Amino acid sequence: MGQALAAKVVKKTKDGLQIKITKQNFESFCDSIGLYRKEFLDALNAAEQNHRAGRVTKRKSLGELID
């Protein structure tokens, strides 16, 4: 089971909210969802290289990747 992320709500709007968390809580969160996995970091580096080389595709939404 996942671990709760302690956060303080700083600002609420009708479209979203702004939260404040500690660096340690943020690092724990990133680790728990896999942002420090080697595969993810390799994919991120490859994406950055493609972007720098001009190999990009403009998307209006993430839904376009699913369809």
Short mmCIF file of N, CA and C in Angstrom, two decimals:
data_model
loop_
_atom_site.label_atom_id
_atom_site.label_comp_id
_atom_site.label_asym_id
_atom_site.label_seq_id
_atom_site.Cartn_x
_atom_site.Cartn_y
_atom_site.Cartn_z
N MET A 1 0.84 -1.18 0.00
CA MET A 1 0.00 0.00 0.00
C MET A 1 0.88 1.23 0.00
N GLY A 2 0.44 2.29 -0.69
CA GLY A 2 1.21 3.52 -0.80
C GLY A 2 1.27 4.30 0.49
N GLN A 3 2.20 5.22 0.52
CA GLN A 3 2.40 6.08 1.67
C GLN A 3 1.75 7.43 1.40
N ALA A 4 1.14 8.01 2.40
CA ALA A 4 0.50 9.32 2.24
C ALA A 4 1.56 10.41 2.09
N LEU A 5 1.26 11.41 1.30
CA LEU A 5 2.14 12.54 1.09
C LEU A 5 1.59 13.72 1.89
N ALA A 6 2.34 14.14 2.90
CA ALA A 6 1.90 15.26 3.73
C ALA A 6 2.11 16.56 2.96
N ALA A 7 1.05 17.33 2.82
CA ALA A 7 1.12 18.59 2.09
C ALA A 7 0.19 19.61 2.73
N LYS A 8 0.55 20.88 2.59
CA LYS A 8 -0.28 21.97 3.11
C LYS A 8 -0.88 22.71 1.91
N VAL A 9 -2.20 22.86 1.90
CA VAL A 9 -2.86 23.60 0.83
C VAL A 9 -2.60 25.08 1.06
N VAL A 10 -1.96 25.72 0.08
CA VAL A 10 -1.61 27.13 0.19
C VAL A 10 -2.68 28.01 -0.44
N LYS A 11 -3.21 27.57 -1.58
CA LYS A 11 -4.18 28.39 -2.31
C LYS A 11 -5.13 27.47 -3.08
N LYS A 12 -6.43 27.80 -3.04
CA LYS A 12 -7.43 27.06 -3.80
C LYS A 12 -8.09 27.99 -4.80
N THR A 13 -8.31 27.47 -6.01
CA THR A 13 -9.10 28.18 -7.00
C THR A 13 -10.13 27.21 -7.54
N LYS A 14 -11.01 27.67 -8.40
CA LYS A 14 -12.00 26.75 -8.96
C LYS A 14 -11.36 25.76 -9.93
N ASP A 15 -10.20 26.11 -10.49
CA ASP A 15 -9.53 25.23 -11.47
C ASP A 15 -8.43 24.36 -10.87
N GLY A 16 -7.99 24.64 -9.67
CA GLY A 16 -6.91 23.85 -9.09
C GLY A 16 -6.55 24.31 -7.70
N LEU A 17 -5.42 23.79 -7.22
CA LEU A 17 -4.94 24.21 -5.92
C LEU A 17 -3.42 24.18 -5.89
N GLN A 18 -2.87 24.99 -5.02
CA GLN A 18 -1.44 25.09 -4.84
C GLN A 18 -1.11 24.47 -3.50
N ILE A 19 -0.11 23.56 -3.48
CA ILE A 19 0.25 22.90 -2.24
C ILE A 19 1.72 23.16 -1.93
N LYS A 20 2.08 22.94 -0.69
CA LYS A 20 3.46 23.09 -0.25
C LYS A 20 3.85 21.80 0.48
N ILE A 21 4.97 21.20 0.05
CA ILE A 21 5.48 19.99 0.68
C ILE A 21 6.97 20.16 0.96
N THR A 22 7.50 19.35 1.86
CA THR A 22 8.92 19.42 2.17
C THR A 22 9.72 18.72 1.08
N LYS A 23 11.00 19.04 0.99
CA LYS A 23 11.88 18.38 0.02
C LYS A 23 11.93 16.88 0.27
N GLN A 24 12.00 16.49 1.52
CA GLN A 24 12.07 15.07 1.85
C GLN A 24 10.80 14.34 1.42
N ASN A 25 9.63 14.94 1.66
CA ASN A 25 8.37 14.33 1.23
C ASN A 25 8.31 14.23 -0.29
N PHE A 26 8.80 15.27 -0.99
CA PHE A 26 8.79 15.25 -2.44
C PHE A 26 9.70 14.14 -2.98
N GLU A 27 10.89 13.98 -2.41
CA GLU A 27 11.80 12.94 -2.84
C GLU A 27 11.20 11.56 -2.58
N SER A 28 10.54 11.38 -1.45
CA SER A 28 9.88 10.11 -1.15
C SER A 28 8.78 9.82 -2.15
N PHE A 29 8.00 10.85 -2.50
CA PHE A 29 6.94 10.70 -3.48
C PHE A 29 7.50 10.29 -4.85
N CYS A 30 8.54 11.01 -5.30
CA CYS A 30 9.17 10.70 -6.59
C CYS A 30 9.71 9.28 -6.62
N ASP A 31 10.31 8.86 -5.53
CA ASP A 31 10.84 7.50 -5.44
C ASP A 31 9.72 6.47 -5.50
N SER A 32 8.61 6.75 -4.82
CA SER A 32 7.52 5.78 -4.77
C SER A 32 6.82 5.60 -6.11
N ILE A 33 6.80 6.64 -6.97
CA ILE A 33 6.16 6.49 -8.28
C ILE A 33 7.15 6.14 -9.39
N GLY A 34 8.42 5.97 -9.01
CA GLY A 34 9.39 5.46 -9.97
C GLY A 34 10.16 6.49 -10.77
N LEU A 35 10.17 7.74 -10.33
CA LEU A 35 10.88 8.76 -11.10
C LEU A 35 12.40 8.65 -11.00
N TYR A 36 12.90 7.82 -10.09
CA TYR A 36 14.34 7.63 -9.97
C TYR A 36 14.80 6.31 -10.61
N ARG A 37 13.87 5.58 -11.22
CA ARG A 37 14.24 4.32 -11.89
C ARG A 37 15.13 4.61 -13.08
N LYS A 38 16.10 3.75 -13.33
CA LYS A 38 17.03 3.93 -14.45
C LYS A 38 16.29 4.00 -15.78
N GLU A 39 15.29 3.18 -15.98
CA GLU A 39 14.54 3.17 -17.24
C GLU A 39 13.86 4.52 -17.49
N PHE A 40 13.29 5.10 -16.44
CA PHE A 40 12.63 6.39 -16.59
C PHE A 40 13.65 7.48 -16.91
N LEU A 41 14.78 7.48 -16.21
CA LEU A 41 15.81 8.48 -16.45
C LEU A 41 16.41 8.34 -17.85
N ASP A 42 16.58 7.10 -18.33
CA ASP A 42 17.07 6.88 -19.70
C ASP A 42 16.07 7.40 -20.73
N ALA A 43 14.78 7.16 -20.51
CA ALA A 43 13.75 7.66 -21.42
C ALA A 43 13.71 9.19 -21.41
N LEU A 44 13.91 9.78 -20.26
CA LEU A 44 13.93 11.23 -20.14
C LEU A 44 15.13 11.82 -20.90
N ASN A 45 16.29 11.19 -20.77
CA ASN A 45 17.48 11.65 -21.50
C ASN A 45 17.29 11.51 -23.01
N ALA A 46 16.70 10.41 -23.46
CA ALA A 46 16.46 10.21 -24.89
C ALA A 46 15.48 11.26 -25.41
N ALA A 47 14.45 11.58 -24.64
CA ALA A 47 13.48 12.59 -25.04
C ALA A 47 14.15 13.96 -25.15
N GLU A 48 15.03 14.27 -24.22
CA GLU A 48 15.74 15.55 -24.26
C GLU A 48 16.64 15.64 -25.49
N GLN A 49 17.31 14.55 -25.83
CA GLN A 49 18.17 14.53 -27.03
C GLN A 49 17.33 14.71 -28.29
N ASN A 50 16.18 14.05 -28.36
CA ASN A 50 15.28 14.20 -29.51
C ASN A 50 14.79 15.64 -29.63
N HIS A 51 14.47 16.24 -28.51
CA HIS A 51 13.99 17.62 -28.51
C HIS A 51 15.08 18.56 -29.03
N ARG A 52 16.29 18.39 -28.54
CA ARG A 52 17.41 19.23 -28.98
C ARG A 52 17.71 19.05 -30.46
N ALA A 53 17.49 17.83 -30.98
CA ALA A 53 17.75 17.54 -32.39
C ALA A 53 16.60 18.00 -33.28
N GLY A 54 15.51 18.49 -32.69
CA GLY A 54 14.38 18.98 -33.47
C GLY A 54 13.38 17.91 -33.85
N ARG A 55 13.52 16.73 -33.28
CA ARG A 55 12.56 15.65 -33.56
C ARG A 55 11.43 15.71 -32.54
N VAL A 56 10.49 16.63 -32.80
CA VAL A 56 9.37 16.83 -31.87
C VAL A 56 8.06 16.78 -32.63
N THR A 57 7.00 16.43 -31.94
CA THR A 57 5.65 16.42 -32.49
C THR A 57 4.78 17.24 -31.55
N LYS A 58 4.11 18.24 -32.08
CA LYS A 58 3.23 19.06 -31.25
C LYS A 58 1.94 18.29 -30.97
N ARG A 59 1.53 18.30 -29.73
CA ARG A 59 0.30 17.64 -29.28
C ARG A 59 -0.59 18.64 -28.60
N LYS A 60 -1.89 18.47 -28.79
CA LYS A 60 -2.84 19.32 -28.09
C LYS A 60 -3.18 18.76 -26.72
N SER A 61 -3.09 17.42 -26.58
CA SER A 61 -3.39 16.79 -25.29
C SER A 61 -2.69 15.44 -25.22
N LEU A 62 -2.57 14.93 -24.01
CA LEU A 62 -1.99 13.60 -23.82
C LEU A 62 -2.90 12.51 -24.38
N GLY A 63 -4.18 12.83 -24.52
CA GLY A 63 -5.13 11.88 -25.09
C GLY A 63 -4.78 11.45 -26.51
N GLU A 64 -4.08 12.32 -27.24
CA GLU A 64 -3.66 11.98 -28.60
C GLU A 64 -2.71 10.79 -28.63
N LEU A 65 -1.97 10.59 -27.56
CA LEU A 65 -1.04 9.47 -27.49
C LEU A 65 -1.77 8.14 -27.32
N ILE A 66 -2.95 8.20 -26.74
CA ILE A 66 -3.73 6.98 -26.47
C ILE A 66 -4.52 6.56 -27.70
N ASP A 67 -5.06 7.53 -28.42
CA ASP A 67 -5.94 7.23 -29.56
C ASP A 67 -5.22 6.57 -30.71
#
